[in-house]
Structure formats: C-alpha cells, structure tokens
Short mmCIF file of C-alpha atoms in Angstrom, two decimals:
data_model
loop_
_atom_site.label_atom_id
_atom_site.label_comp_id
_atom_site.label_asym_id
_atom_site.label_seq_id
_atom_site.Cartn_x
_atom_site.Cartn_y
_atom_site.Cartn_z
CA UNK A 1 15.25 16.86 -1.59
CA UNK A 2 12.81 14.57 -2.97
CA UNK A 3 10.24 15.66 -0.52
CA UNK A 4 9.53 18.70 -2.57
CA UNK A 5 9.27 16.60 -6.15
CA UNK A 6 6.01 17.20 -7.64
CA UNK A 7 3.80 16.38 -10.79
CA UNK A 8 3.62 19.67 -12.07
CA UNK A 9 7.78 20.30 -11.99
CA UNK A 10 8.69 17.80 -13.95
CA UNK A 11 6.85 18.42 -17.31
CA UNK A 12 8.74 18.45 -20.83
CA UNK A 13 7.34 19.97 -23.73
CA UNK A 14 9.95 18.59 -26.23
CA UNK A 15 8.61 15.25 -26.39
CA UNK A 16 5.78 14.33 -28.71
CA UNK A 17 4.22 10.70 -28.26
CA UNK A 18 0.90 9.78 -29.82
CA UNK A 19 -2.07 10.38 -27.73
CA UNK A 20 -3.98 7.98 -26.69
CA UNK A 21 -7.47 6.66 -27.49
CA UNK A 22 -9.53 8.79 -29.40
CA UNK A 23 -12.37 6.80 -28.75
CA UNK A 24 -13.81 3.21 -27.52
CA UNK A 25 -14.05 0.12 -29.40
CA UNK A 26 -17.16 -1.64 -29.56
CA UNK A 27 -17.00 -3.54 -26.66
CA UNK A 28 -15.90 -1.13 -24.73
CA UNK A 29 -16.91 0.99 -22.08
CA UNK A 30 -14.97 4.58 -21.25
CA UNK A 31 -14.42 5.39 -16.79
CA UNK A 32 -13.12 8.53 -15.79
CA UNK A 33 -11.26 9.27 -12.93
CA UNK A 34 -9.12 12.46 -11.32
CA UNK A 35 -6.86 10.80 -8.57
CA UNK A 36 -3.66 13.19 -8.55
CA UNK A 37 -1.73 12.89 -10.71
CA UNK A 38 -2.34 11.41 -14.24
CA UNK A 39 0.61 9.86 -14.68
CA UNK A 40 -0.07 7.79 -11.62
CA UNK A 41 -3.40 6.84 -12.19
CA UNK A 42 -2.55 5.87 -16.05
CA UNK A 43 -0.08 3.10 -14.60
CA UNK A 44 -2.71 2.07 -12.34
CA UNK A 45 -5.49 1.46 -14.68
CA UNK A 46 -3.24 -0.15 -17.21
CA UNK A 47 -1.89 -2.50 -14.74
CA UNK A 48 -5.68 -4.15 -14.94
CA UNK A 49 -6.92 -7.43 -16.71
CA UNK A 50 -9.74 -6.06 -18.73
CA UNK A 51 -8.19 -2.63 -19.61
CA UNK A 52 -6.88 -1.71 -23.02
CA UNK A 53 -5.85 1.59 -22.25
CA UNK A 54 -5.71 4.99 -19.59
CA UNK A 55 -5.46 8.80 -21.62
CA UNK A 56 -4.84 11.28 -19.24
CA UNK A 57 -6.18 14.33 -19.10
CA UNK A 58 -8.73 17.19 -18.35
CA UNK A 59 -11.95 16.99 -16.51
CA UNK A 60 -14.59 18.36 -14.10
CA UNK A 61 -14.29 22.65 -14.66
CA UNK A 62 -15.92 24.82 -16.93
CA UNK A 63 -12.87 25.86 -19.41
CA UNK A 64 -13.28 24.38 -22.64
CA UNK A 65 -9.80 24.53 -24.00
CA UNK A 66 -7.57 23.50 -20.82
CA UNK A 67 -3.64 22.96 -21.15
CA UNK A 68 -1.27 21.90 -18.70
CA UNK A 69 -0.54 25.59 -17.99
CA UNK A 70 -3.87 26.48 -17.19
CA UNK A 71 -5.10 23.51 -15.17
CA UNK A 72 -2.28 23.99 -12.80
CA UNK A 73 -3.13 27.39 -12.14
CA UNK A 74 -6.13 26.31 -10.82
CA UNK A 75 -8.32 28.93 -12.43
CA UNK A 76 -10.09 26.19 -14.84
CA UNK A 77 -11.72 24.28 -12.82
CA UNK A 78 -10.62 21.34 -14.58
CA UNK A 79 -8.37 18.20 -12.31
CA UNK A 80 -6.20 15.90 -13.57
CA UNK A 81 -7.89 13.30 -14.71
CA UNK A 82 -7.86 9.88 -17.28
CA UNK A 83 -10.69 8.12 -19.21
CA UNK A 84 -9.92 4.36 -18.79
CA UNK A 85 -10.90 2.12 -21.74
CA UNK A 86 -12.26 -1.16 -20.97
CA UNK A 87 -14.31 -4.36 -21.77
CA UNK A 88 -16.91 -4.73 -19.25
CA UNK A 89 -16.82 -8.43 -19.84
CA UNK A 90 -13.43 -8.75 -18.45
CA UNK A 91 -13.47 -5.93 -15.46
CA UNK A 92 -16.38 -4.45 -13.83
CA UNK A 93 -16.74 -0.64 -13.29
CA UNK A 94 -17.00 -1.63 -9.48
CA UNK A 95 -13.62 -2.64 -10.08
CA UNK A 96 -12.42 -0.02 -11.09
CA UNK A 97 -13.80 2.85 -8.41
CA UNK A 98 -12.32 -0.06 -6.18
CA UNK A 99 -9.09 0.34 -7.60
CA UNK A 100 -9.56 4.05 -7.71
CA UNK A 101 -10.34 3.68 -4.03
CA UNK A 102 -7.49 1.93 -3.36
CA UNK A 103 -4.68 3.56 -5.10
CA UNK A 104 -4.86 7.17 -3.23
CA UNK A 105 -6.18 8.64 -0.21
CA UNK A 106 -9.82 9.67 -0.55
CA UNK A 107 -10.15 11.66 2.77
CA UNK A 108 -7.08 14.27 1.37
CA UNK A 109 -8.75 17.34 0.16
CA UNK A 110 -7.30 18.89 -3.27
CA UNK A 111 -3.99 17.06 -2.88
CA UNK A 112 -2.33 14.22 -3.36
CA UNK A 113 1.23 13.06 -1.55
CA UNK A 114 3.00 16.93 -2.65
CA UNK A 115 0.69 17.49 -5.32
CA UNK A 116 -1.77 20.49 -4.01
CA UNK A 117 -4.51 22.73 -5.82
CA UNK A 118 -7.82 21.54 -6.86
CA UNK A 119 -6.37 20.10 -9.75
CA UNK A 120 -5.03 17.24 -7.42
CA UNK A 121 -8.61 16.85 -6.50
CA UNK A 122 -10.20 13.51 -6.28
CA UNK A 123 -13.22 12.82 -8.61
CA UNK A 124 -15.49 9.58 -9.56
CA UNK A 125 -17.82 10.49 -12.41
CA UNK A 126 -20.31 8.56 -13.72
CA UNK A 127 -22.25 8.24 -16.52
CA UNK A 128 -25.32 6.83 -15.40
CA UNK A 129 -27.35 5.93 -12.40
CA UNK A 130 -26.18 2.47 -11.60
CA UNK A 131 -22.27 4.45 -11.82
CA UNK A 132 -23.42 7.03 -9.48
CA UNK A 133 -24.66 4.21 -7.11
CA UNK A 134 -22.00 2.29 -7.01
CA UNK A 135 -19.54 4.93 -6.47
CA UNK A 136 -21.95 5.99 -3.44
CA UNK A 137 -21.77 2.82 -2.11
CA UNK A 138 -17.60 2.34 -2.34
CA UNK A 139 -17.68 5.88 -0.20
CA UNK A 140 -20.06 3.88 2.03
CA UNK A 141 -18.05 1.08 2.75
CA UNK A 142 -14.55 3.74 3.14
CA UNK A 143 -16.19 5.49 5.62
CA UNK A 144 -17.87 2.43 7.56
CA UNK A 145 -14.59 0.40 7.71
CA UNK A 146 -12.67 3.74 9.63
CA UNK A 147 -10.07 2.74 7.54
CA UNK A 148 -9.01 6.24 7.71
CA UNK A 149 -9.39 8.80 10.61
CA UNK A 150 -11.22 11.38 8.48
CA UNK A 151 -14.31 11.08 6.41
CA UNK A 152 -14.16 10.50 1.93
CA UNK A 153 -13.49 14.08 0.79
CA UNK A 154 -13.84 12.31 -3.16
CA UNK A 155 -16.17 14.39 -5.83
CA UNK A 156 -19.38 12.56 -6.92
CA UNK A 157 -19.65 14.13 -9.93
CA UNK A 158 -21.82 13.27 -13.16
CA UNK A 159 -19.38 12.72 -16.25
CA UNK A 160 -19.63 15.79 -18.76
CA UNK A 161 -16.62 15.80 -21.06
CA UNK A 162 -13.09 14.80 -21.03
CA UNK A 163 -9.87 16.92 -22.95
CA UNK A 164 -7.27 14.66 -24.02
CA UNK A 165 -3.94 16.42 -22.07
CA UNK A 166 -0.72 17.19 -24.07
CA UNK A 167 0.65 14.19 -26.31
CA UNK A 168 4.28 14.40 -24.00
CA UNK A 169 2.13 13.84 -20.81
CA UNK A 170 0.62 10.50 -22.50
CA UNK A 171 2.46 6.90 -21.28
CA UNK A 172 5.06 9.37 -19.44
CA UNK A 173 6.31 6.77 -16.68
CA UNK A 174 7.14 4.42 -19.78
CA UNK A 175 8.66 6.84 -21.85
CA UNK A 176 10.29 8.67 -18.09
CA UNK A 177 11.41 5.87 -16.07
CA UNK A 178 14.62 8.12 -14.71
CA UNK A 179 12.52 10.79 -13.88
CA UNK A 180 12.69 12.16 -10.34
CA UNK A 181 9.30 12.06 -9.58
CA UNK A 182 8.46 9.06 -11.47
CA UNK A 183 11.28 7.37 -9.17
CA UNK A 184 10.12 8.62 -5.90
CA UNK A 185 6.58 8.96 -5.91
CA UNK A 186 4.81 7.25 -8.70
CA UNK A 187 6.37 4.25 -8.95
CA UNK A 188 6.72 3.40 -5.13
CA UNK A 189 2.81 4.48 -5.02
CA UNK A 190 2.06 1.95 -7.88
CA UNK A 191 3.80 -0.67 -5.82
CA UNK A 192 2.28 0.16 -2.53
CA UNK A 193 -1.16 -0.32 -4.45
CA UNK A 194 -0.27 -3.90 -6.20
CA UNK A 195 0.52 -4.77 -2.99
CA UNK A 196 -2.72 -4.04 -1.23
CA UNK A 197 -5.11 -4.33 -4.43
CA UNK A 198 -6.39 -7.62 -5.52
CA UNK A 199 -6.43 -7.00 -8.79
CA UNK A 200 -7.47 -8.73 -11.51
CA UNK A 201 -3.81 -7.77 -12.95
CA UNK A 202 -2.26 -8.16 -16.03
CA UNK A 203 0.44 -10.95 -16.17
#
C-alpha cells in the first residue's frame, strides 16, 4: 500500500550524481532548514525566484560524520535537513521560513506525513539575530491565526554546521520521478504547497 511508503525505504546507493553546492557565491546568502524529508524540501526551495540551489543533508546533532545509515537510526542527533542558496536581492529569508512554514505541518512532532524519528524533525536555524527574530515571529503569527488545532512544535535552533548527505540523495525527485514515494508523497505535497504558497516562483 502506499500508505506505508516512506523516505527512508526508498534509498539507492548505486547512483552517483554530483553534490551540490560546496559553497555560496558572492551574492549569496546560505538558509538551512530540516522539514522531513530532504528530497521534499529540495523541490520546494528550488521551485523559488531568487534561489540557485537546495543540498540536502545533515544538521542539528552532535555526530560529526553522519550518513544516511546513521541519521535514520536516530542515534546522531542530526535531521534531515538542506542549506538553500540564495540572492537576498531577489528573495528574502522571511520568504523563505514562510515557505518553510507553508510546505509542512509545524505542529507534528518528529514526523512528517509517514516519515517518523527525530530525524523527520522540524528545524529553522539561523545565523544571526535578525534570523532568529524573524523565525520567532512566523511561529507567532502560526500560532495566532489557529490555523492548526495544536501549537508550532518547530526547533528554533542557532545554525552550527551542515554535512552535505550522500551524492545519490542529491536532485533525487529529478533523477527518481517513477519512484514510489516520489509519486505519492513528494510530488502531491509539492503541489499542495504551489497551490497555497504565493511564491515568488520560478517560471
């Protein structure tokens, strides 16, 4: 049944694509986020006007050389995360913890949709004061609206360092577009959130 299809059953270690971004270009700013799964959130930040790019991987635990393997036995601390390259003239970071906000449910504690442990978690780190604020104030606003019944269960937590995950887990719903998962749960998710988010998408 799909109902049981989850992030974490569907990996491949045969496949090696080029990671990511190593680092940002000069007019860039790096976000990180942990929203679920990776491969989710990468579609979602890449779908925005004003980013280049979305690596997925590590962040927010104590290990300092975290795989796949060991981040989903939740002994590492670590969720699944992805630092989102942008150009702050183009996109704000309020923005993005909007679109963050928007593109999973905040109030679910350590899962997402069938993904469960702690490194389904949902984390907003930031890298400075004015971050930290506005991510304070997005909760805020969540919570204010009732929106949802309970209250924002999301990490405030300040940005340390990031692990670039395996290259076969980079771009994966572009390089899986048959997958099972990628079919039933990431892609109708993605949808669900164009719908609903304003954007500014690309075109």
């Amino acid at each position: 049944s799909v109902f049981f299809i989850s992030c974490a059953q569907t990996q491949t270690n045969k496949l090696k694509i080029p990671t990511g971004s190593a680092k940002a270009m000069p007019n860039e700013a790096v976000a990180t986020f942990a929203e679920g799964c990776f491969w989710h959130a990468e579609i979602v930040f890449q779908s925005l006007e004003g980013v280049r790019d979305a690596v997925s991987g590590y962040a927010g635990g104590k290990d300092k050389d975290p795989s796949y393997e060991t981040v989903a036995s939740g002994t590492t601390g670590h969720a699944e995360s992805v630092n989102v390259y942008y150009d702050p003239a183009k996109i704000s970071y309020e923005t993005l913890v909007n679109a963050f906000f928007a593109s999973m449910d905040p109030t679910s504690l350590n899962r997402q949709g069938n993904d469960e442990g702690t490194e389904y978690r949902s984390i907003a780190f930031y890298r400075n004061e004015k971050e930290k604020q506005i991510i304070d104030a997005a909760i805020k606003h969540i919570n204010d609206s009732k929106k949802y019944k309970s209250k924002v269960v999301t990490e405030v937590m300040p940005f340390t360092k990031f692990y670039p995950a395996e290259d076969y887990h980079q771009e994966y719903i572009i390089n899986h577009p048959n997958n099972p998962y990628v079919q039933h749960v990431s892609i109708p998710d993605f949808i669900e959130f164009k719908e609903h988010f304003k954007g500014p998408f690309k075109h």
